[in-house]
């Protein structure tokens, strides 16, 4: 093994085969189990897309009704999770709060497993755990934001679909259809993206036959980073720093002089633009019109044009998502937890696919440390 064989960051390495999604930078497209994501975002509720990613097919009416029946039984925040969240400092990062809540959920759900061999559970148990996480994460994220604002818990409403109920539990108002539709679209676009860093983290943990919750906790840790999921929060910090469109050029001069990474731009796989951006930008446009905020669109367009012209680097999904979540009323620190609530679908689909593959992920490394040497005075046993 020589250093020439090393592919830092696994750039360009095809690590395994998956049937869940196909990211195609050549055609700038993304398929979820064969369906173009923009078609799903325009026509499906997010829980139907969850069924597709978990089970391989869009649900029949009966299958969706049954999945909804089981999910609605698990939307409310369990007291043990609320207590765990209430013990967190109010200024803890919400991603740490979400990670703690999922850890507690996992400890409670796997309690009693006779040994680690039992923790991994059966395929049916893991399908139930996947639905459990999808159902309860909105309550975890919504309560976290309300608690930081000094507001109380809002119970879920069974008459609302997932996007509308998430907004209801966060803001206490039934959302306008324009807002609920844009939010549903963002959840579908964030749901899955092949072997991104957090999903691959989850697969590595699942490959040891550790339990699904441990794999999701690891994925949350990976998603928190600003080079990955944390970018949607960081995009809003950039917008706040710039202020308005008139400030873009001067801000960009300074940022590039300081060799800063401009959050919301660039992608490891897509090099001529992220296939999801047009669909999410269209959702942002509906929100700009709904809230009458042309200033947001002007800042968005000015920064995109200026940076793309200078560096030839294009927006990724986090760029339109940041301002969209801001217009919906989410606090900036809540943005990446929103990503968790959506990406938990893709994570759990991949974790279950990895269990079925039953293959430990353990790459090699090339060594460039000191040559072999020995401890002074050591004498080997005869
Ligand atoms: C997500 O993988 C997925 O699928 C992730 C994701 C998903 O759905 O799971 O799509 C979600 O994580 C999107 C990415 C969100 N992150 C950001 O917006 C952070 C800013 N972006 C960059 O950090 C960067 O673009 C990455 C990390 C996303 C990708 O980096 P790469 O592929 O490793 O490319 P690179 O860092 O090697 O960049 C190549 C060149 C470098 O210049 P040089 O050092 O060669 O001169 O382009 C420059 C980089 O400095 N560059 C940027 C830049 N992105 C790349 N320069 C300034 N700002 C940027 N955003």
Short mmCIF file of C-alpha atoms and ligand atoms in Angstrom, two decimals:
data_model
loop_
_atom_site.label_atom_id
_atom_site.label_comp_id
_atom_site.label_asym_id
_atom_site.label_seq_id
_atom_site.Cartn_x
_atom_site.Cartn_y
_atom_site.Cartn_z
CA UNK A 1 0.00 0.00 0.00
CA UNK A 2 1.57 3.30 -1.05
CA UNK A 3 0.54 6.92 -0.62
CA UNK A 4 -0.27 6.96 -4.34
CA UNK A 5 -3.18 4.58 -3.65
CA UNK A 6 -4.70 6.95 -1.10
CA UNK A 7 -7.98 8.74 -2.08
CA UNK A 8 -8.25 11.44 0.61
CA UNK A 9 -11.84 12.17 1.58
CA UNK A 10 -12.76 9.09 -0.48
CA UNK A 11 -13.15 11.52 -3.40
CA UNK A 12 -14.53 9.66 -6.40
CA UNK A 13 -14.49 6.30 -4.58
CA UNK A 14 -17.52 4.05 -5.18
CA UNK A 15 -17.76 2.40 -1.77
CA UNK A 16 -20.80 0.16 -2.35
CA UNK A 17 -23.99 -0.32 -4.33
CA UNK A 18 -27.35 1.12 -3.20
CA UNK A 19 -30.87 0.83 -4.62
CA UNK A 20 -32.18 3.79 -2.63
CA UNK A 21 -31.14 6.82 -4.68
CA UNK A 22 -29.04 7.78 -7.68
CA UNK A 23 -27.12 11.08 -7.76
CA UNK A 24 -26.06 11.81 -11.34
CA UNK A 25 -23.76 14.86 -11.70
CA UNK A 26 -23.52 14.36 -15.49
CA UNK A 27 -27.26 14.86 -15.93
CA UNK A 28 -27.52 16.92 -12.73
CA UNK A 29 -30.32 14.66 -11.53
CA UNK A 30 -31.41 12.80 -8.39
CA UNK A 31 -33.64 9.72 -8.41
CA UNK A 32 -35.34 8.26 -5.31
CA UNK A 33 -35.91 4.57 -6.12
CA UNK A 34 -36.08 5.61 -9.78
CA UNK A 35 -38.40 8.63 -9.42
CA UNK A 36 -36.96 12.14 -10.19
CA UNK A 37 -36.99 14.01 -6.88
CA UNK A 38 -38.60 17.10 -8.40
CA UNK A 39 -41.62 15.00 -9.44
CA UNK A 40 -41.96 13.62 -5.92
CA UNK A 41 -41.56 17.07 -4.35
CA UNK A 42 -44.31 18.46 -6.58
CA UNK A 43 -46.84 15.65 -6.04
CA UNK A 44 -46.25 13.68 -2.80
CA UNK A 45 -46.58 14.23 0.95
CA UNK A 46 -43.28 13.55 2.70
CA UNK A 47 -44.55 10.39 4.43
CA UNK A 48 -45.37 8.80 1.06
CA UNK A 49 -41.76 9.49 0.01
CA UNK A 50 -40.61 7.94 3.28
CA UNK A 51 -42.54 4.79 2.37
CA UNK A 52 -40.88 4.82 -1.07
CA UNK A 53 -37.38 5.16 0.36
CA UNK A 54 -37.94 2.54 3.08
CA UNK A 55 -39.88 -0.04 1.10
CA UNK A 56 -38.97 0.65 -2.54
CA UNK A 57 -42.45 1.66 -3.78
CA UNK A 58 -44.84 4.58 -3.34
CA UNK A 59 -47.58 3.44 -0.95
CA UNK A 60 -51.07 2.38 -1.95
CA UNK A 61 -53.86 4.34 -0.25
CA UNK A 62 -54.26 1.48 2.24
CA UNK A 63 -50.52 1.29 2.97
CA UNK A 64 -50.31 5.06 3.50
CA UNK A 65 -53.36 5.02 5.77
CA UNK A 66 -51.84 2.23 7.88
CA UNK A 67 -48.43 3.95 8.06
CA UNK A 68 -50.18 7.20 9.11
CA UNK A 69 -52.20 5.36 11.76
CA UNK A 70 -49.02 3.94 13.31
CA UNK A 71 -47.08 7.20 12.94
CA UNK A 72 -49.77 9.33 14.59
CA UNK A 73 -49.56 7.13 17.68
CA UNK A 74 -45.91 8.23 18.04
CA UNK A 75 -45.90 11.93 17.15
CA UNK A 76 -46.22 13.19 20.74
CA UNK A 77 -43.03 13.94 22.69
CA UNK A 78 -42.58 11.16 25.30
CA UNK A 79 -42.10 12.49 28.88
CA UNK A 80 -38.65 10.86 29.16
CA UNK A 81 -37.46 12.80 26.08
CA UNK A 82 -38.98 16.05 27.31
CA UNK A 83 -37.17 15.60 30.64
CA UNK A 84 -33.88 14.95 28.80
CA UNK A 85 -34.37 18.08 26.68
CA UNK A 86 -35.38 20.15 29.72
CA UNK A 87 -32.09 19.20 31.41
CA UNK A 88 -30.07 20.70 28.53
CA UNK A 89 -28.73 24.26 28.92
CA UNK A 90 -30.93 26.70 26.99
CA UNK A 91 -27.85 27.75 25.00
CA UNK A 92 -26.82 24.20 24.07
CA UNK A 93 -26.76 23.82 20.29
CA UNK A 94 -30.06 22.31 19.12
CA UNK A 95 -28.17 19.59 17.24
CA UNK A 96 -26.75 18.42 20.59
CA UNK A 97 -30.29 18.53 22.00
CA UNK A 98 -31.64 16.43 19.12
CA UNK A 99 -28.73 13.98 19.41
CA UNK A 100 -29.38 13.61 23.16
CA UNK A 101 -33.08 12.99 22.63
CA UNK A 102 -32.38 10.29 20.01
CA UNK A 103 -29.82 8.72 22.35
CA UNK A 104 -32.39 8.55 25.16
CA UNK A 105 -35.00 7.12 22.79
CA UNK A 106 -32.52 4.46 21.71
CA UNK A 107 -31.57 3.55 25.25
CA UNK A 108 -35.24 3.15 26.19
CA UNK A 109 -36.12 1.18 23.06
CA UNK A 110 -33.17 -1.23 23.22
CA UNK A 111 -33.31 -1.66 26.99
CA UNK A 112 -33.62 -5.30 27.98
CA UNK A 113 -31.67 -6.58 24.98
CA UNK A 114 -29.93 -9.60 26.48
CA UNK A 115 -26.70 -8.75 24.68
CA UNK A 116 -25.29 -6.50 21.97
CA UNK A 117 -26.16 -9.30 19.55
CA UNK A 118 -29.85 -8.53 20.20
CA UNK A 119 -29.54 -4.72 19.99
CA UNK A 120 -29.47 -4.74 16.18
CA UNK A 121 -33.03 -6.09 16.13
CA UNK A 122 -35.00 -7.70 13.33
CA UNK A 123 -35.79 -6.09 9.93
CA UNK A 124 -39.39 -5.55 11.12
CA UNK A 125 -38.19 -3.99 14.39
CA UNK A 126 -35.94 -1.61 12.45
CA UNK A 127 -38.78 -0.61 10.11
CA UNK A 128 -40.77 0.24 13.24
CA UNK A 129 -37.82 2.16 14.72
CA UNK A 130 -37.40 4.11 11.46
CA UNK A 131 -41.07 5.14 11.51
CA UNK A 132 -40.76 5.97 15.23
CA UNK A 133 -37.91 8.40 14.59
CA UNK A 134 -39.65 9.98 11.57
CA UNK A 135 -42.80 10.44 13.67
CA UNK A 136 -41.23 11.90 16.82
CA UNK A 137 -38.37 14.07 15.50
CA UNK A 138 -40.72 16.95 14.58
CA UNK A 139 -41.89 17.09 18.21
CA UNK A 140 -38.26 17.07 19.44
CA UNK A 141 -37.25 19.88 17.07
CA UNK A 142 -40.42 21.94 17.58
CA UNK A 143 -40.23 21.69 21.38
CA UNK A 144 -36.55 22.67 21.32
CA UNK A 145 -37.29 25.93 19.50
CA UNK A 146 -40.31 26.76 21.68
CA UNK A 147 -38.37 26.03 24.87
CA UNK A 148 -35.57 28.39 23.80
CA UNK A 149 -38.23 31.06 23.23
CA UNK A 150 -39.73 30.45 26.70
CA UNK A 151 -42.84 28.86 25.21
CA UNK A 152 -44.57 25.62 26.19
CA UNK A 153 -45.04 22.30 24.40
CA UNK A 154 -47.73 22.03 21.72
CA UNK A 155 -49.29 18.60 21.25
CA UNK A 156 -49.52 17.18 17.71
CA UNK A 157 -52.72 17.30 15.68
CA UNK A 158 -53.80 14.09 13.90
CA UNK A 159 -55.87 16.04 11.38
CA UNK A 160 -52.74 17.67 9.92
CA UNK A 161 -50.23 16.04 7.57
CA UNK A 162 -46.58 15.85 8.56
CA UNK A 163 -45.43 19.23 7.22
CA UNK A 164 -48.46 21.11 8.58
CA UNK A 165 -48.30 19.32 11.94
CA UNK A 166 -44.57 20.14 12.25
CA UNK A 167 -45.37 23.84 11.68
CA UNK A 168 -48.35 23.62 14.07
CA UNK A 169 -46.21 22.15 16.87
CA UNK A 170 -43.53 24.81 16.29
CA UNK A 171 -45.65 27.95 15.95
CA UNK A 172 -49.08 27.08 17.37
CA UNK A 173 -50.89 28.22 14.22
CA UNK A 174 -52.35 26.23 11.38
CA UNK A 175 -49.92 27.05 8.53
CA UNK A 176 -50.95 28.79 5.32
CA UNK A 177 -51.07 26.21 2.48
CA UNK A 178 -48.24 28.04 0.65
CA UNK A 179 -45.97 27.65 3.69
CA UNK A 180 -46.96 24.03 4.35
CA UNK A 181 -46.33 23.13 0.70
CA UNK A 182 -42.90 24.79 0.65
CA UNK A 183 -41.98 23.05 3.91
CA UNK A 184 -43.18 19.66 2.63
CA UNK A 185 -41.07 20.19 -0.51
CA UNK A 186 -37.95 20.98 1.57
CA UNK A 187 -38.44 17.84 3.69
CA UNK A 188 -38.61 15.69 0.54
CA UNK A 189 -35.54 17.35 -0.99
CA UNK A 190 -33.56 16.89 2.25
CA UNK A 191 -34.73 13.30 2.79
CA UNK A 192 -32.01 11.39 0.94
CA UNK A 193 -28.79 11.88 -1.01
CA UNK A 194 -26.86 8.59 -1.41
CA UNK A 195 -23.51 8.26 0.40
CA UNK A 196 -23.17 11.78 1.83
CA UNK A 197 -20.97 12.07 4.93
CA UNK A 198 -23.74 11.60 7.52
CA UNK A 199 -25.42 8.72 5.69
CA UNK A 200 -22.09 6.96 5.19
CA UNK A 201 -21.36 7.47 8.90
CA UNK A 202 -24.63 5.74 9.69
CA UNK A 203 -23.76 2.89 7.34
CA UNK A 204 -20.33 2.42 8.94
CA UNK A 205 -21.92 2.15 12.39
CA UNK A 206 -24.66 -0.20 11.10
CA UNK A 207 -22.00 -2.34 9.37
CA UNK A 208 -20.70 -3.40 12.82
CA UNK A 209 -24.29 -4.57 13.64
CA UNK A 210 -24.65 -1.82 16.22
CA UNK A 211 -28.26 -0.70 16.70
CA UNK A 212 -30.17 1.69 14.44
CA UNK A 213 -30.34 4.46 17.07
CA UNK A 214 -26.55 4.43 17.55
CA UNK A 215 -26.15 4.74 13.78
CA UNK A 216 -28.56 7.69 13.65
CA UNK A 217 -26.78 9.40 16.57
CA UNK A 218 -23.50 9.10 14.67
CA UNK A 219 -25.13 10.50 11.53
CA UNK A 220 -26.46 13.48 13.51
CA UNK A 221 -22.91 14.19 14.68
CA UNK A 222 -21.66 14.19 11.09
CA UNK A 223 -24.52 16.34 9.81
CA UNK A 224 -23.82 19.05 12.42
CA UNK A 225 -20.63 20.13 10.67
CA UNK A 226 -20.80 23.37 8.58
CA UNK A 227 -19.24 21.60 5.59
CA UNK A 228 -22.33 19.34 5.58
CA UNK A 229 -25.76 19.91 7.14
CA UNK A 230 -24.67 22.81 9.32
CA UNK A 231 -24.33 24.86 6.11
CA UNK A 232 -28.03 25.80 6.01
CA UNK A 233 -27.66 27.53 9.37
CA UNK A 234 -24.38 29.09 8.21
CA UNK A 235 -26.06 30.46 5.05
CA UNK A 236 -28.34 32.53 7.28
CA UNK A 237 -25.37 33.87 9.24
CA UNK A 238 -23.89 34.96 5.86
CA UNK A 239 -27.15 36.72 4.91
CA UNK A 240 -27.21 38.44 8.30
CA UNK A 241 -23.57 39.52 7.89
CA UNK A 242 -24.20 40.98 4.42
CA UNK A 243 -27.47 42.71 5.32
CA UNK A 244 -28.79 43.59 1.87
CA UNK A 245 -27.93 43.26 -1.82
CA UNK A 246 -25.92 46.51 -1.80
CA UNK A 247 -23.45 44.93 0.63
CA UNK A 248 -22.69 41.79 -1.41
CA UNK A 249 -19.67 42.86 -3.46
CA UNK A 250 -17.74 44.37 -0.53
CA UNK A 251 -18.60 41.40 1.69
CA UNK A 252 -17.51 38.92 -0.97
CA UNK A 253 -14.23 40.81 -1.53
CA UNK A 254 -13.42 40.43 2.18
CA UNK A 255 -14.61 36.83 2.44
CA UNK A 256 -12.57 35.65 -0.55
CA UNK A 257 -9.55 37.65 0.61
CA UNK A 258 -9.88 35.80 3.93
CA UNK A 259 -10.15 32.51 1.95
CA UNK A 260 -13.52 31.77 3.63
CA UNK A 261 -15.74 28.97 2.35
CA UNK A 262 -18.98 30.61 1.26
CA UNK A 263 -21.69 28.56 2.93
CA UNK A 264 -24.38 27.13 0.67
CA UNK A 265 -22.09 26.91 -2.34
CA UNK A 266 -20.13 24.03 -3.80
CA UNK A 267 -20.64 20.28 -3.60
CA UNK A 268 -18.43 17.19 -3.56
CA UNK A 269 -20.49 15.47 -6.28
CA UNK A 270 -22.35 18.13 -8.23
CA UNK A 271 -19.87 20.41 -9.94
CA UNK A 272 -22.30 22.30 -12.20
CA UNK A 273 -25.04 22.93 -9.67
CA UNK A 274 -27.06 20.85 -7.23
CA UNK A 275 -30.02 19.10 -8.92
CA UNK A 276 -32.33 20.00 -6.02
CA UNK A 277 -31.73 23.77 -6.07
CA UNK A 278 -34.26 24.71 -8.81
CA UNK A 279 -37.07 22.92 -6.94
CA UNK A 280 -36.18 24.49 -3.57
CA UNK A 281 -35.60 27.92 -5.18
CA UNK A 282 -39.14 27.73 -6.63
CA UNK A 283 -40.43 27.05 -3.10
CA UNK A 284 -38.42 30.03 -1.81
CA UNK A 285 -39.96 32.20 -4.53
CA UNK A 286 -43.47 31.29 -3.36
CA UNK A 287 -42.50 32.26 0.21
CA UNK A 288 -40.93 35.57 -0.95
CA UNK A 289 -44.22 36.40 -2.68
CA UNK A 290 -46.36 35.18 0.24
CA UNK A 291 -44.46 37.21 2.85
CA UNK A 292 -43.85 40.11 0.42
CA UNK A 293 -40.06 40.04 0.94
CA UNK A 294 -38.50 40.95 -2.44
CA UNK A 295 -35.40 42.06 -0.50
CA UNK A 296 -34.64 38.41 0.33
CA UNK A 297 -34.81 37.43 -3.35
CA UNK A 298 -32.61 40.37 -4.32
CA UNK A 299 -29.91 39.46 -1.78
CA UNK A 300 -30.12 35.78 -2.77
CA UNK A 301 -29.79 36.50 -6.49
CA UNK A 302 -27.05 39.13 -6.08
CA UNK A 303 -24.81 36.87 -3.97
CA UNK A 304 -25.37 33.87 -6.22
CA UNK A 305 -24.57 35.86 -9.36
CA UNK A 306 -21.48 37.54 -7.82
CA UNK A 307 -19.95 34.35 -6.39
CA UNK A 308 -20.74 32.10 -9.34
CA UNK A 309 -19.28 34.65 -11.77
CA UNK A 310 -16.10 34.98 -9.71
CA UNK A 311 -15.45 31.34 -8.75
CA UNK A 312 -17.66 29.22 -11.03
CA UNK A 313 -19.04 27.50 -7.91
CA UNK A 314 -22.79 26.92 -7.73
CA UNK A 315 -25.35 26.88 -4.91
CA UNK A 316 -26.22 23.63 -3.13
CA UNK A 317 -29.56 22.80 -1.47
CA UNK A 318 -28.62 24.63 1.72
CA UNK A 319 -28.49 27.98 -0.11
CA UNK A 320 -32.25 28.32 -0.88
CA UNK A 321 -33.25 26.35 2.24
CA UNK A 322 -31.70 28.82 4.70
CA UNK A 323 -33.73 31.89 3.67
CA UNK A 324 -36.82 29.72 3.14
CA UNK A 325 -36.72 28.44 6.74
CA UNK A 326 -36.05 31.99 7.94
CA UNK A 327 -39.17 33.27 6.17
CA UNK A 328 -41.21 30.40 7.67
CA UNK A 329 -40.19 31.67 11.13
CA UNK A 330 -37.71 29.02 12.24
CA UNK A 331 -34.80 30.24 14.36
CA UNK A 332 -31.48 29.93 12.51
CA UNK A 333 -30.16 27.35 14.98
CA UNK A 334 -33.21 25.21 14.23
CA UNK A 335 -32.33 24.85 10.54
CA UNK A 336 -30.00 21.86 10.80
CA UNK A 337 -32.36 19.98 13.15
CA UNK A 338 -34.95 20.41 10.36
CA UNK A 339 -32.44 18.67 8.08
CA UNK A 340 -32.24 15.83 10.66
CA UNK A 341 -36.03 15.44 10.75
CA UNK A 342 -36.00 14.92 6.96
CA UNK A 343 -32.71 13.05 6.46
CA UNK A 344 -33.63 10.50 9.12
CA UNK A 345 -35.64 8.88 6.31
CA UNK A 346 -32.58 8.38 4.10
CA UNK A 347 -30.35 7.47 7.03
CA UNK A 348 -32.69 4.71 8.23
CA UNK A 349 -33.23 3.40 4.68
CA UNK A 350 -29.46 3.09 4.24
CA UNK A 351 -28.94 1.61 7.71
CA UNK A 352 -31.46 -1.11 6.92
CA UNK A 353 -29.85 -1.68 3.52
CA UNK A 354 -26.47 -2.02 5.24
CA UNK A 355 -27.88 -4.56 7.71
CA UNK A 356 -29.15 -6.61 4.77
CA UNK A 357 -25.69 -6.42 3.13
CA UNK A 358 -24.16 -7.66 6.40
CA UNK A 359 -20.67 -6.47 5.44
CA UNK A 360 -18.32 -4.68 7.88
CA UNK A 361 -16.97 -1.37 6.49
CA UNK A 362 -13.26 -1.17 7.31
CA UNK A 363 -10.95 0.55 4.72
CA UNK A 364 -7.16 0.36 4.71
CA UNK A 365 -4.66 3.12 5.45
CA UNK A 366 -1.16 3.88 4.14
CA UNK A 367 1.44 4.51 6.88
CA UNK A 368 3.80 7.48 6.84
CA UNK A 369 4.92 7.44 10.49
CA UNK A 370 8.39 6.49 11.88
CA UNK A 371 10.01 3.26 10.73
CA UNK A 372 9.94 0.37 13.17
CA UNK A 373 12.01 1.10 16.30
CA UNK A 374 12.33 -0.43 19.79
CA UNK A 375 12.06 0.55 23.47
CA UNK A 376 15.46 1.09 25.16
CA UNK A 377 16.40 -1.89 27.28
CA UNK A 378 13.54 -4.07 26.09
CA UNK A 379 14.57 -7.73 25.95
CA UNK A 380 12.17 -10.08 24.25
CA UNK A 381 11.04 -13.14 26.22
CA UNK A 382 12.97 -16.25 25.19
C1 LIG B 1 -24.42 19.23 1.93
O1 LIG B 1 -22.51 15.11 -0.03
C2 LIG B 1 -23.75 15.47 -0.02
O2 LIG B 1 -24.55 14.97 -0.78
C3 LIG B 1 -24.02 16.61 1.00
C4 LIG B 1 -25.44 17.22 0.85
C5 LIG B 1 -26.53 16.18 1.21
O3 LIG B 1 -27.64 16.33 0.74
O4 LIG B 1 -26.21 15.30 2.07
O5 LIG B 1 -25.64 17.70 -0.46
C6 LIG B 1 -25.63 18.38 1.84
O6 LIG B 1 -23.59 19.00 2.79
C7 LIG B 1 -24.19 20.31 0.89
C8 LIG B 1 -22.84 21.06 1.12
C9 LIG B 1 -23.06 22.07 2.24
N1 LIG B 1 -21.76 22.68 2.61
C10 LIG B 1 -21.49 23.97 2.29
O7 LIG B 1 -22.24 24.72 1.66
C11 LIG B 1 -20.15 24.48 2.83
C12 LIG B 1 -19.40 25.24 1.76
N2 LIG B 1 -18.99 24.27 0.73
C13 LIG B 1 -17.61 23.82 0.70
O8 LIG B 1 -17.09 23.61 1.98
C14 LIG B 1 -17.39 22.71 -0.32
O9 LIG B 1 -17.98 23.09 -1.47
C15 LIG B 1 -17.82 21.30 0.00
C16 LIG B 1 -17.24 20.82 1.29
C17 LIG B 1 -19.28 21.19 0.05
C18 LIG B 1 -17.31 20.41 -1.13
O10 LIG B 1 -15.98 20.52 -1.12
P1 LIG B 1 -15.05 19.59 -2.05
O11 LIG B 1 -15.77 18.80 -3.05
O12 LIG B 1 -14.14 18.85 -1.15
O13 LIG B 1 -14.33 20.64 -2.89
P2 LIG B 1 -13.07 21.40 -2.38
O14 LIG B 1 -13.30 21.86 -0.96
O15 LIG B 1 -11.90 20.55 -2.69
O16 LIG B 1 -13.13 22.69 -3.29
C19 LIG B 1 -12.45 22.72 -4.54
C20 LIG B 1 -12.04 24.18 -4.66
C21 LIG B 1 -11.18 24.62 -3.49
O17 LIG B 1 -10.37 25.69 -3.96
P3 LIG B 1 -8.75 25.40 -3.99
O18 LIG B 1 -8.36 25.09 -2.57
O19 LIG B 1 -8.58 24.23 -4.94
O20 LIG B 1 -8.21 26.71 -4.53
O21 LIG B 1 -13.20 25.03 -4.64
C22 LIG B 1 -13.16 25.87 -3.50
C23 LIG B 1 -12.16 25.22 -2.52
O22 LIG B 1 -11.60 26.23 -1.69
N3 LIG B 1 -14.48 25.87 -2.91
C24 LIG B 1 -14.99 26.93 -2.29
C25 LIG B 1 -16.26 26.54 -1.89
N4 LIG B 1 -16.47 25.26 -2.27
C26 LIG B 1 -15.36 24.86 -2.90
N5 LIG B 1 -14.46 28.14 -2.02
C27 LIG B 1 -15.26 28.99 -1.34
N6 LIG B 1 -16.51 28.70 -0.93
C28 LIG B 1 -17.04 27.48 -1.18
N7 LIG B 1 -18.25 27.19 -0.76
#
